[in-house]
Amino acid sequence: MKVAIIGSGYVGLTTGTCLADFGHQVIGIDNNPEKLAKLKSGVSPIYEPGLQELITKNIAAGRLSFSDDINLAIKESEIIFICVNTPPKTDGAADLSFVEQVSHQIAKALNHDHKIIVDKSTVPVKTAEKVKETLLQHSVSQAKFDVVSNPEFLKEGTAVKDTLEPDRIVIGVDTELAKQKMLELYQPLIIKTKAPVKIVSVRSAELIKHGANTFLANKISFANLMAQICEEAGADVVEVLDAIGLDDRIGSQFLNPGIGFGGSCFPKDIAAFKKTLETLAVDNSLIEAIEKINQQAVNRFIQKIKKELWALDGKKVTILGLAFKPSTDDIRNAPALKVIDALLKEKAQIIAYDPQAMENTKKTFPQIQYAPSAEAAIQGSEALIICTEWDEFKKFDLVKVKQLMTEPIIFDGRNIFKPTEVEKLGFKYFSVGR
Ligand code: NAD
Ligand code: UGA
């Protein structure tokens, strides 16, 4: 099938590349010239394990190309994905201006050939109806199209794997034709993975996405609440949550306490969902609590650092991990940024290291130092602060780490070490909920 992907970011690029790999003819569109130049030369503008190889393979096979000619891409494609960003507005509501803009562009390019317009961006319930209205108002009369909601559940850092091995495929449709076309599109994946396909109403599909993200964020905030309780009660949150998670009804995933959830999705989607609840006159206090505990998680960590290090002015502190999670270069809403901000206010001398996210962080914090390796960042440090649980940090030779530091103090925001083992080596060790 011929597919156009409007918006070639984390979701659009991964989706488009994987669809090309299933054998479809895919054209990726983006209006960011810098990104597009890289894509046209076959280079992924983002770091996602396995993505570069798939892009190279599918460009070579002639199934994947990139352009800024949205008009031509729509005219030539049967299925058009909207994968643009839906950032938060200042009041937390989803800013749908890019979705609207693209809807106008699609409307102008519609003709009498039937098109399936698929919304993959994360949007509040009833957005597809707005897209449909816009298409009807601004397209030629008798333009033939269906609007589908096909939410995306991939995680950054494992985007390709999540796309090739989905837990489920959710398709919100209101016509039989749209259902059949979407099933045809995903057929190679359905046959290969036997992933359950949920054909639902468009509104349900939109709510499944916001509901799933809110539930996952809820689990994390619950873990962080338990961490607070364990710190005050003198228990070990890892022991507590490990046992709680063994109940099949609860499950152990997304129960890791730390310095809170960040990223481009949970914070904004939860805020947008809260706005939806307000619009629907449904009580949103559960969501407010999720957000509040998430703020407390990073704030408590910062307080721990300030309390222990006392006068931070001029103190050399090392921050390891800048990305909002491992295996990505994405720093959007990364808790590490809040830690850096707080320490800069105290005039600490910060040296940071991250395996992938330093280039992005330099744009926000040009005033701190960046080291070429973890070892270089730790050299001469008076405190080691871990904000992201990259594998290479978990594998540290702690004896060597201690030799490199002038003061053996570790603040571990992701609980990557065992307290007894670190303390045995002579470190002062502060982690979360233990
Ligand atoms: P992104 O910012 O990485 O990518 C969006 C892309 O759209 C950008 O490259 C931007 O230049 C492009 N764009 C914006 N307006 C455009 C226009 N008018 N024409 C052409 N291109 C345009 O965002 P993302 O992380 O890929 O997220 C996209 C959507 O998917 C969001 O709604 C997000 O919530 C959702 N989502 C993201 C993830 C994730 O892990 N990143 C997972 C699931 C869902
Ligand atoms: C999240 C969801 O997991 C995806 O299913 C969803 O598609 C995506 O949002 C989206 O809608 O955009 P992502 O933000 O890429 O994916 O990454 P996660 O692995 O969910 O991590 C989000 C944040 O939660 C990170 O800061 C991570 O450190 C934190 N987290 C995660 C915890 O603090 N504890 C956990 O147990 C799990």
Short mmCIF file of C-alpha atoms and ligand atoms in Angstrom, two decimals:
data_model
loop_
_atom_site.label_atom_id
_atom_site.label_comp_id
_atom_site.label_asym_id
_atom_site.label_seq_id
_atom_site.Cartn_x
_atom_site.Cartn_y
_atom_site.Cartn_z
CA MET A 1 0.00 0.00 0.00
CA LYS A 2 1.09 3.61 -0.53
CA VAL A 3 1.44 5.43 2.77
CA ALA A 4 2.25 9.05 3.68
CA ILE A 5 3.52 9.90 7.14
CA ILE A 6 3.12 13.54 8.13
CA GLY A 7 5.62 14.32 10.90
CA SER A 8 8.81 12.26 10.92
CA GLY A 9 9.72 12.42 14.61
CA TYR A 10 10.03 9.55 17.11
CA VAL A 11 6.62 8.15 16.20
CA GLY A 12 6.35 9.06 12.52
CA LEU A 13 9.85 7.97 11.59
CA THR A 14 9.62 4.69 13.48
CA THR A 15 6.13 3.90 12.17
CA GLY A 16 6.99 4.84 8.59
CA THR A 17 10.23 2.89 8.59
CA CYS A 18 8.57 -0.23 10.03
CA LEU A 19 5.65 0.01 7.57
CA ALA A 20 8.21 0.21 4.75
CA ASP A 21 9.87 -2.86 6.21
CA PHE A 22 6.53 -4.71 6.02
CA GLY A 23 6.66 -4.04 2.25
CA HIS A 24 4.60 -0.84 1.96
CA GLN A 25 5.65 2.16 -0.11
CA VAL A 26 6.20 4.94 2.42
CA ILE A 27 6.89 8.63 2.05
CA GLY A 28 7.85 10.51 5.22
CA ILE A 29 7.04 14.22 5.39
CA ASP A 30 8.48 16.79 7.76
CA ASN A 31 8.57 20.58 7.75
CA ASN A 32 11.74 20.89 9.82
CA PRO A 33 14.45 21.57 7.20
CA GLU A 34 17.33 20.36 9.38
CA LYS A 35 15.59 17.07 10.14
CA LEU A 36 14.53 16.61 6.54
CA ALA A 37 18.05 17.17 5.21
CA LYS A 38 19.32 14.36 7.44
CA LEU A 39 16.45 12.06 6.50
CA LYS A 40 16.96 12.69 2.78
CA SER A 41 20.59 11.70 3.14
CA GLY A 42 19.49 8.53 4.92
CA VAL A 43 20.58 9.60 8.40
CA SER A 44 18.26 9.24 11.39
CA PRO A 45 17.94 12.57 13.22
CA ILE A 46 17.18 10.71 16.46
CA TYR A 47 18.92 7.98 18.40
CA GLU A 48 16.75 4.86 18.60
CA PRO A 49 18.34 1.40 18.74
CA GLY A 50 17.91 -0.44 15.43
CA LEU A 51 16.27 2.47 13.60
CA GLN A 52 19.24 3.60 11.50
CA GLU A 53 19.76 0.09 10.13
CA LEU A 54 16.08 -0.21 9.15
CA ILE A 55 16.09 3.23 7.49
CA THR A 56 19.18 2.35 5.47
CA LYS A 57 17.73 -1.02 4.45
CA ASN A 58 14.37 0.35 3.32
CA ILE A 59 15.74 3.38 1.49
CA ALA A 60 18.04 0.99 -0.41
CA ALA A 61 15.08 -1.23 -1.22
CA GLY A 62 13.26 1.79 -2.68
CA ARG A 63 10.36 1.52 -0.21
CA LEU A 64 11.16 4.56 1.96
CA SER A 65 11.72 8.17 0.99
CA PHE A 66 11.40 11.61 2.58
CA SER A 67 10.10 14.93 1.31
CA ASP A 68 8.49 18.22 2.29
CA ASP A 69 5.96 17.99 -0.52
CA ILE A 70 2.92 17.15 1.58
CA ASN A 71 0.56 17.85 -1.32
CA LEU A 72 2.14 15.28 -3.61
CA ALA A 73 2.53 12.74 -0.80
CA ILE A 74 -1.20 12.94 0.00
CA LYS A 75 -2.24 12.76 -3.63
CA GLU A 76 -0.14 9.64 -4.19
CA SER A 77 -1.03 7.81 -0.96
CA GLU A 78 -3.98 5.73 0.05
CA ILE A 79 -3.29 5.99 3.76
CA ILE A 80 -2.11 9.22 5.42
CA PHE A 81 -0.81 9.18 8.98
CA ILE A 82 -0.83 12.30 11.14
CA CYS A 83 2.19 11.92 13.47
CA VAL A 84 2.88 15.53 14.40
CA ASN A 85 3.67 16.69 17.92
CA THR A 86 0.84 17.65 20.28
CA PRO A 87 2.68 19.69 22.91
CA PRO A 88 1.08 21.10 26.07
CA LYS A 89 -0.39 24.59 26.15
CA THR A 90 0.38 26.73 29.20
CA ASP A 91 -2.82 25.53 30.90
CA GLY A 92 -1.90 21.86 30.28
CA ALA A 93 -4.44 21.28 27.50
CA ALA A 94 -3.12 19.61 24.34
CA ASP A 95 -2.02 22.11 21.72
CA LEU A 96 -3.64 20.72 18.59
CA SER A 97 -2.48 23.50 16.27
CA PHE A 98 -0.11 21.20 14.34
CA VAL A 99 -2.87 18.62 13.91
CA GLU A 100 -5.17 21.36 12.69
CA GLN A 101 -2.56 22.75 10.34
CA VAL A 102 -1.95 19.32 8.83
CA SER A 103 -5.72 18.71 8.55
CA HIS A 104 -5.96 21.88 6.45
CA GLN A 105 -3.07 20.76 4.27
CA ILE A 106 -4.64 17.33 3.78
CA ALA A 107 -8.03 18.92 2.98
CA LYS A 108 -6.48 20.99 0.21
CA ALA A 109 -4.86 17.93 -1.35
CA LEU A 110 -7.91 15.62 -1.16
CA ASN A 111 -9.49 14.59 -4.42
CA HIS A 112 -12.04 12.03 -5.42
CA ASP A 113 -9.76 9.06 -4.69
CA HIS A 114 -10.65 7.56 -1.32
CA LYS A 115 -8.13 8.30 1.45
CA ILE A 116 -7.78 6.97 4.97
CA ILE A 117 -6.58 9.71 7.34
CA VAL A 118 -5.10 8.07 10.41
CA ASP A 119 -4.44 10.02 13.57
CA LYS A 120 -1.47 8.51 15.39
CA SER A 121 -0.60 11.63 17.39
CA THR A 122 -1.81 11.45 20.99
CA VAL A 123 -4.91 13.62 21.18
CA PRO A 124 -7.89 14.18 23.48
CA VAL A 125 -11.12 12.31 22.87
CA LYS A 126 -13.22 13.78 20.03
CA THR A 127 -10.22 15.21 18.15
CA ALA A 128 -10.90 12.94 15.16
CA GLU A 129 -14.29 14.60 14.88
CA LYS A 130 -12.58 17.99 14.61
CA VAL A 131 -10.21 16.62 11.97
CA LYS A 132 -13.19 15.29 10.02
CA GLU A 133 -15.02 18.64 10.24
CA THR A 134 -11.91 20.46 9.00
CA LEU A 135 -11.51 18.05 6.10
CA LEU A 136 -15.17 18.42 5.13
CA GLN A 137 -15.07 22.20 5.30
CA HIS A 138 -11.86 22.73 3.38
CA SER A 139 -11.78 19.97 0.76
CA VAL A 140 -13.40 19.75 -2.64
CA SER A 141 -17.00 18.68 -2.44
CA GLN A 142 -17.46 14.93 -2.55
CA ALA A 143 -13.91 14.27 -1.37
CA LYS A 144 -13.89 10.67 -0.20
CA PHE A 145 -12.16 9.90 3.08
CA ASP A 146 -12.37 8.21 6.47
CA VAL A 147 -10.75 9.42 9.69
CA VAL A 148 -9.26 6.68 11.86
CA SER A 149 -7.65 6.78 15.31
CA ASN A 150 -4.67 4.44 15.64
CA PRO A 151 -2.89 5.38 18.87
CA GLU A 152 0.78 4.60 19.33
CA PHE A 153 2.16 2.85 22.41
CA LEU A 154 5.89 2.72 21.64
CA LYS A 155 8.44 3.76 24.26
CA GLU A 156 11.50 5.81 23.40
CA GLY A 157 14.65 3.74 23.57
CA THR A 158 12.78 0.63 22.44
CA ALA A 159 10.68 2.27 19.71
CA VAL A 160 11.56 -0.18 16.93
CA LYS A 161 11.14 -3.25 19.11
CA ASP A 162 7.81 -1.97 20.47
CA THR A 163 6.58 -1.32 16.93
CA LEU A 164 7.64 -4.72 15.63
CA GLU A 165 6.34 -6.56 18.71
CA PRO A 166 3.28 -4.62 19.90
CA ASP A 167 1.21 -5.73 22.89
CA ARG A 168 -1.87 -4.76 20.89
CA ILE A 169 -2.93 -2.78 17.85
CA VAL A 170 -5.79 -0.38 18.53
CA ILE A 171 -7.84 0.77 15.55
CA GLY A 172 -10.71 3.20 16.04
CA VAL A 173 -12.94 3.27 12.98
CA ASP A 174 -16.49 4.06 12.06
CA THR A 175 -16.75 2.41 8.63
CA GLU A 176 -16.17 -1.10 7.35
CA LEU A 177 -13.97 0.21 4.52
CA ALA A 178 -11.61 1.94 6.98
CA LYS A 179 -11.46 -1.22 9.11
CA GLN A 180 -10.54 -3.40 6.11
CA LYS A 181 -7.89 -0.95 4.86
CA MET A 182 -6.28 -0.71 8.30
CA LEU A 183 -6.28 -4.50 8.68
CA GLU A 184 -4.67 -4.82 5.23
CA LEU A 185 -2.02 -2.28 6.25
CA TYR A 186 -1.14 -4.13 9.45
CA GLN A 187 -1.61 -7.64 8.04
CA PRO A 188 2.13 -8.47 7.82
CA LEU A 189 2.57 -7.52 11.48
CA ILE A 190 -0.59 -9.29 12.63
CA ILE A 191 0.42 -12.52 10.87
CA LYS A 192 3.98 -12.37 12.21
CA THR A 193 3.30 -11.41 15.82
CA LYS A 194 -0.29 -12.55 16.43
CA ALA A 195 -0.71 -9.24 18.28
CA PRO A 196 -4.31 -8.75 19.41
CA VAL A 197 -6.15 -6.22 17.26
CA LYS A 198 -8.80 -4.17 19.00
CA ILE A 199 -11.28 -2.67 16.57
CA VAL A 200 -13.15 -0.03 18.55
CA SER A 201 -14.97 3.25 18.07
CA VAL A 202 -12.88 6.30 17.25
CA ARG A 203 -13.65 7.94 20.60
CA SER A 204 -12.72 4.76 22.50
CA ALA A 205 -9.39 4.54 20.64
CA GLU A 206 -8.56 8.11 21.62
CA LEU A 207 -9.41 7.40 25.26
CA ILE A 208 -7.44 4.13 25.31
CA LYS A 209 -4.27 6.12 24.65
CA HIS A 210 -4.72 8.76 27.34
CA GLY A 211 -6.08 6.13 29.74
CA ALA A 212 -3.08 3.81 29.26
CA ASN A 213 -0.52 6.57 29.81
CA THR A 214 -2.36 7.84 32.88
CA PHE A 215 -2.51 4.35 34.36
CA LEU A 216 1.23 3.81 33.80
CA ALA A 217 2.05 7.20 35.34
CA ASN A 218 -0.24 6.28 38.22
CA LYS A 219 1.82 3.13 38.85
CA ILE A 220 5.04 5.17 38.92
CA SER A 221 3.57 7.75 41.28
CA PHE A 222 2.29 4.97 43.52
CA ALA A 223 5.82 3.54 43.62
CA ASN A 224 7.17 6.99 44.50
CA LEU A 225 4.55 7.40 47.23
CA MET A 226 5.63 4.02 48.67
CA ALA A 227 9.24 5.25 48.52
CA GLN A 228 8.32 8.29 50.63
CA ILE A 229 6.52 6.05 53.13
CA CYS A 230 9.48 3.65 53.29
CA GLU A 231 11.93 6.50 53.88
CA GLU A 232 9.85 7.80 56.78
CA ALA A 233 9.09 4.33 58.20
CA GLY A 234 12.57 2.87 57.74
CA ALA A 235 11.62 0.13 55.26
CA ASP A 236 13.08 -0.79 51.87
CA VAL A 237 10.84 0.19 48.95
CA VAL A 238 12.54 -2.23 46.58
CA GLU A 239 11.69 -5.14 48.86
CA VAL A 240 8.15 -3.83 49.33
CA LEU A 241 7.35 -3.21 45.65
CA ASP A 242 9.07 -6.37 44.49
CA ALA A 243 6.68 -8.42 46.58
CA ILE A 244 3.64 -6.28 45.69
CA GLY A 245 4.42 -6.62 41.97
CA LEU A 246 4.48 -10.41 42.16
CA ASP A 247 0.69 -10.35 42.34
CA ASP A 248 -0.35 -11.03 38.73
CA ARG A 249 -3.15 -8.53 39.07
CA ILE A 250 -0.62 -5.79 39.82
CA GLY A 251 2.48 -6.78 37.83
CA SER A 252 6.05 -5.67 38.44
CA GLN A 253 6.52 -3.35 35.46
CA PHE A 254 6.46 0.42 35.93
CA LEU A 255 6.77 0.10 39.70
CA ASN A 256 10.30 1.51 39.88
CA PRO A 257 10.51 4.49 42.21
CA GLY A 258 13.05 7.20 41.49
CA ILE A 259 13.11 10.88 40.67
CA GLY A 260 9.83 10.76 38.80
CA PHE A 261 8.61 10.29 35.27
CA GLY A 262 9.73 12.70 32.57
CA GLY A 263 9.80 12.64 28.80
CA SER A 264 7.70 14.22 26.13
CA CYS A 265 4.67 12.08 26.88
CA PHE A 266 3.58 11.24 30.43
CA PRO A 267 3.77 14.80 31.83
CA LYS A 268 1.95 16.33 28.87
CA ASP A 269 -0.57 13.55 28.34
CA ILE A 270 -1.53 13.47 31.99
CA ALA A 271 -2.00 17.24 32.00
CA ALA A 272 -4.09 17.02 28.81
CA PHE A 273 -6.18 14.19 30.24
CA LYS A 274 -6.79 16.26 33.36
CA LYS A 275 -8.15 19.02 31.10
CA THR A 276 -10.39 16.51 29.32
CA LEU A 277 -11.82 15.43 32.67
CA GLU A 278 -12.49 19.06 33.51
CA THR A 279 -14.27 19.54 30.18
CA LEU A 280 -16.36 16.46 30.83
CA ALA A 281 -17.08 17.59 34.42
CA VAL A 282 -15.45 14.44 35.84
CA ASP A 283 -13.48 14.75 39.10
CA ASN A 284 -9.74 14.89 38.35
CA SER A 285 -8.27 14.56 41.83
CA LEU A 286 -6.61 11.21 41.05
CA ILE A 287 -4.69 12.83 38.22
CA GLU A 288 -3.73 15.81 40.37
CA ALA A 289 -2.30 13.40 42.93
CA ILE A 290 -0.25 11.61 40.25
CA GLU A 291 1.27 14.94 39.18
CA LYS A 292 1.85 16.11 42.75
CA ILE A 293 3.71 12.95 43.77
CA ASN A 294 5.79 13.14 40.61
CA GLN A 295 6.95 16.65 41.53
CA GLN A 296 7.64 15.53 45.09
CA ALA A 297 9.87 12.69 43.84
CA VAL A 298 12.42 14.99 42.23
CA ASN A 299 12.05 17.70 44.89
CA ARG A 300 12.78 15.26 47.71
CA PHE A 301 15.88 14.06 45.84
CA ILE A 302 17.12 17.64 45.44
CA GLN A 303 16.48 18.31 49.14
CA LYS A 304 18.51 15.21 50.05
CA ILE A 305 21.44 16.50 48.00
CA LYS A 306 21.24 20.00 49.45
CA LYS A 307 20.92 18.74 53.01
CA GLU A 308 23.90 16.41 52.79
CA LEU A 309 26.24 18.61 50.74
CA TRP A 310 25.27 21.74 52.71
CA ALA A 311 27.11 24.70 51.09
CA LEU A 312 27.15 23.83 47.41
CA ASP A 313 28.85 27.02 46.25
CA GLY A 314 31.84 25.98 44.12
CA LYS A 315 31.49 22.28 45.01
CA LYS A 316 32.37 19.95 42.15
CA VAL A 317 29.40 17.64 41.58
CA THR A 318 29.02 15.04 38.87
CA ILE A 319 25.70 14.35 37.19
CA LEU A 320 25.49 11.03 35.40
CA GLY A 321 22.52 10.59 33.07
CA LEU A 322 20.72 13.49 31.41
CA ALA A 323 18.20 11.73 29.17
CA PHE A 324 14.72 11.25 30.67
CA LYS A 325 15.36 7.50 30.52
CA PRO A 326 18.13 5.21 29.23
CA SER A 327 18.69 4.36 25.54
CA THR A 328 17.53 7.72 24.23
CA ASP A 329 19.02 11.15 23.53
CA ASP A 330 15.71 12.80 24.47
CA ILE A 331 15.87 15.27 27.36
CA ARG A 332 12.33 16.64 27.17
CA ASN A 333 11.10 17.02 30.79
CA ALA A 334 14.07 14.96 31.99
CA PRO A 335 14.25 15.02 35.82
CA ALA A 336 18.03 15.58 35.46
CA LEU A 337 17.30 19.07 34.12
CA LYS A 338 15.45 19.98 37.32
CA VAL A 339 18.38 18.69 39.38
CA ILE A 340 20.86 20.73 37.33
CA ASP A 341 18.69 23.82 37.62
CA ALA A 342 18.44 23.51 41.41
CA LEU A 343 22.20 22.93 41.81
CA LEU A 344 23.06 25.85 39.54
CA LYS A 345 20.97 28.11 41.77
CA GLU A 346 23.26 26.99 44.62
CA LYS A 347 26.30 27.80 42.44
CA ALA A 348 27.60 24.22 42.34
CA GLN A 349 30.26 23.40 39.77
CA ILE A 350 28.52 20.78 37.61
CA ILE A 351 30.21 18.24 35.38
CA ALA A 352 27.79 16.09 33.43
CA TYR A 353 27.99 12.96 31.34
CA ASP A 354 25.42 11.02 29.34
CA PRO A 355 26.15 8.45 26.63
CA GLN A 356 23.69 10.05 24.16
CA ALA A 357 22.02 13.18 25.49
CA MET A 358 24.86 15.68 25.98
CA GLU A 359 24.44 17.47 22.65
CA ASN A 360 20.77 18.14 23.41
CA THR A 361 21.52 19.22 26.99
CA LYS A 362 24.20 21.68 25.86
CA LYS A 363 21.45 23.71 24.17
CA THR A 364 19.60 24.15 27.50
CA PHE A 365 22.62 24.32 29.83
CA PRO A 366 25.63 25.67 27.92
CA GLN A 367 27.11 26.93 31.21
CA ILE A 368 27.90 23.54 32.77
CA GLN A 369 30.83 21.29 31.89
CA TYR A 370 30.44 18.09 29.87
CA ALA A 371 32.87 15.20 30.15
CA PRO A 372 33.77 12.77 27.35
CA SER A 373 33.27 9.74 29.62
CA ALA A 374 31.76 8.81 32.96
CA GLU A 375 35.25 8.31 34.34
CA ALA A 376 36.32 11.82 33.29
CA ALA A 377 33.16 13.25 34.85
CA ILE A 378 33.81 11.50 38.16
CA GLN A 379 37.48 12.53 38.41
CA GLY A 380 37.92 14.83 41.42
CA SER A 381 34.20 14.91 42.17
CA GLU A 382 32.80 15.75 45.60
CA ALA A 383 29.46 14.05 44.91
CA LEU A 384 28.11 11.68 42.30
CA ILE A 385 24.47 12.15 41.30
CA ILE A 386 22.78 9.49 39.15
CA CYS A 387 19.70 10.70 37.30
CA THR A 388 19.32 8.07 34.54
CA GLU A 389 19.92 4.33 34.86
CA TRP A 390 22.12 3.71 31.80
CA ASP A 391 23.55 0.19 31.76
CA GLU A 392 27.15 1.45 31.75
CA PHE A 393 26.57 3.10 35.16
CA LYS A 394 25.18 -0.13 36.59
CA LYS A 395 28.41 -1.88 35.56
CA PHE A 396 30.73 0.58 37.33
CA ASP A 397 33.78 -0.70 39.17
CA LEU A 398 32.89 1.10 42.40
CA VAL A 399 36.34 0.62 43.90
CA LYS A 400 37.74 2.65 41.01
CA VAL A 401 34.92 5.19 41.28
CA LYS A 402 35.86 5.77 44.92
CA GLN A 403 39.51 6.30 44.01
CA LEU A 404 38.53 8.89 41.40
CA MET A 405 36.37 10.93 43.78
CA THR A 406 37.60 13.35 46.40
CA GLU A 407 34.52 12.67 48.58
CA PRO A 408 32.86 9.24 48.28
CA ILE A 409 29.20 10.31 48.21
CA ILE A 410 26.61 8.91 45.80
CA PHE A 411 23.06 10.20 45.32
CA ASP A 412 21.32 7.53 43.29
CA GLY A 413 18.00 8.73 41.87
CA ARG A 414 17.34 5.40 40.16
CA ASN A 415 18.34 2.82 42.80
CA ILE A 416 20.90 1.14 40.56
CA PHE A 417 23.15 -0.15 43.35
CA LYS A 418 22.58 -2.29 46.45
CA PRO A 419 22.98 -0.07 49.56
CA THR A 420 24.88 -2.70 51.56
CA GLU A 421 27.44 -3.25 48.79
CA VAL A 422 28.09 0.43 48.19
CA GLU A 423 28.28 1.27 51.88
CA LYS A 424 30.67 -1.64 52.47
CA LEU A 425 33.10 0.10 50.10
CA GLY A 426 33.03 3.22 52.26
CA PHE A 427 30.61 5.36 50.26
CA LYS A 428 27.91 7.51 51.81
CA TYR A 429 24.98 6.32 49.70
CA PHE A 430 21.61 8.02 49.31
CA SER A 431 19.02 6.30 47.14
CA VAL A 432 15.22 6.44 46.92
CA GLY A 433 12.95 4.78 49.46
CA ARG A 434 15.67 2.66 51.07
P1 NAD B 1 8.34 14.70 17.51
O1 NAD B 1 8.37 16.12 17.95
O2 NAD B 1 9.54 13.85 17.68
O3 NAD B 1 7.92 14.63 15.98
C1 NAD B 1 6.91 15.38 15.40
C2 NAD B 1 7.37 15.81 14.03
O4 NAD B 1 6.30 16.46 13.33
C3 NAD B 1 8.52 16.82 14.06
O5 NAD B 1 9.62 16.31 13.34
C4 NAD B 1 7.94 18.09 13.42
O6 NAD B 1 8.89 18.80 12.67
C5 NAD B 1 6.86 17.50 12.53
N1 NAD B 1 5.80 18.45 12.16
C6 NAD B 1 5.07 19.27 12.96
N2 NAD B 1 4.18 19.94 12.22
C7 NAD B 1 4.32 19.54 10.94
C8 NAD B 1 3.68 19.89 9.72
N3 NAD B 1 2.71 20.78 9.67
N4 NAD B 1 4.10 19.27 8.59
C9 NAD B 1 5.09 18.36 8.61
N5 NAD B 1 5.73 17.99 9.75
C10 NAD B 1 5.36 18.58 10.89
O7 NAD B 1 7.10 14.06 18.26
P2 NAD B 1 6.88 12.51 18.60
O8 NAD B 1 7.58 12.18 19.85
O9 NAD B 1 7.10 11.70 17.39
O10 NAD B 1 5.32 12.52 18.95
C11 NAD B 1 4.34 12.68 17.96
C12 NAD B 1 3.00 12.37 18.56
O11 NAD B 1 2.98 10.99 18.97
C13 NAD B 1 2.66 13.17 19.82
O12 NAD B 1 1.28 13.38 19.86
C14 NAD B 1 3.07 12.23 20.95
O13 NAD B 1 2.35 12.46 22.13
C15 NAD B 1 2.71 10.88 20.37
N6 NAD B 1 3.46 9.75 20.91
C16 NAD B 1 4.80 9.88 21.15
C17 NAD B 1 5.52 8.79 21.62
C18 NAD B 1 6.98 8.89 21.96
O14 NAD B 1 7.49 8.00 22.66
N7 NAD B 1 7.70 9.91 21.52
C19 NAD B 1 4.87 7.56 21.82
C20 NAD B 1 3.51 7.46 21.54
C21 NAD B 1 2.81 8.57 21.07
C1 UGA B 2 5.62 6.26 27.51
C2 UGA B 2 4.82 4.95 27.52
O1 UGA B 2 5.55 3.94 28.24
C3 UGA B 2 4.56 4.46 26.10
O2 UGA B 2 3.75 3.29 26.12
C4 UGA B 2 3.83 5.57 25.35
O3 UGA B 2 3.61 5.21 24.00
C5 UGA B 2 4.65 6.84 25.39
O4 UGA B 2 4.91 7.22 26.76
C6 UGA B 2 3.92 7.98 24.76
O5 UGA B 2 2.72 8.03 24.80
O6 UGA B 2 4.59 8.83 24.21
P1 UGA B 2 8.18 6.89 27.15
O7 UGA B 2 7.77 8.22 27.68
O8 UGA B 2 8.95 6.83 25.90
O9 UGA B 2 6.87 5.98 26.92
O10 UGA B 2 9.06 6.12 28.24
P2 UGA B 2 8.74 5.26 29.54
O11 UGA B 2 9.58 4.06 29.51
O12 UGA B 2 7.30 5.07 29.75
O13 UGA B 2 9.32 6.21 30.69
C7 UGA B 2 8.68 7.44 31.00
C8 UGA B 2 9.27 8.00 32.28
O14 UGA B 2 8.85 7.23 33.39
C9 UGA B 2 10.80 8.00 32.33
O15 UGA B 2 11.24 9.22 32.88
C10 UGA B 2 11.14 6.85 33.25
O16 UGA B 2 12.35 7.04 33.93
C11 UGA B 2 9.97 6.89 34.20
N1 UGA B 2 9.71 5.59 34.84
C12 UGA B 2 9.30 4.52 34.11
C13 UGA B 2 9.86 5.48 36.22
O17 UGA B 2 10.22 6.45 36.90
N2 UGA B 2 9.58 4.27 36.81
C14 UGA B 2 9.17 3.20 36.10
O18 UGA B 2 8.92 2.13 36.71
C15 UGA B 2 9.03 3.33 34.72
#
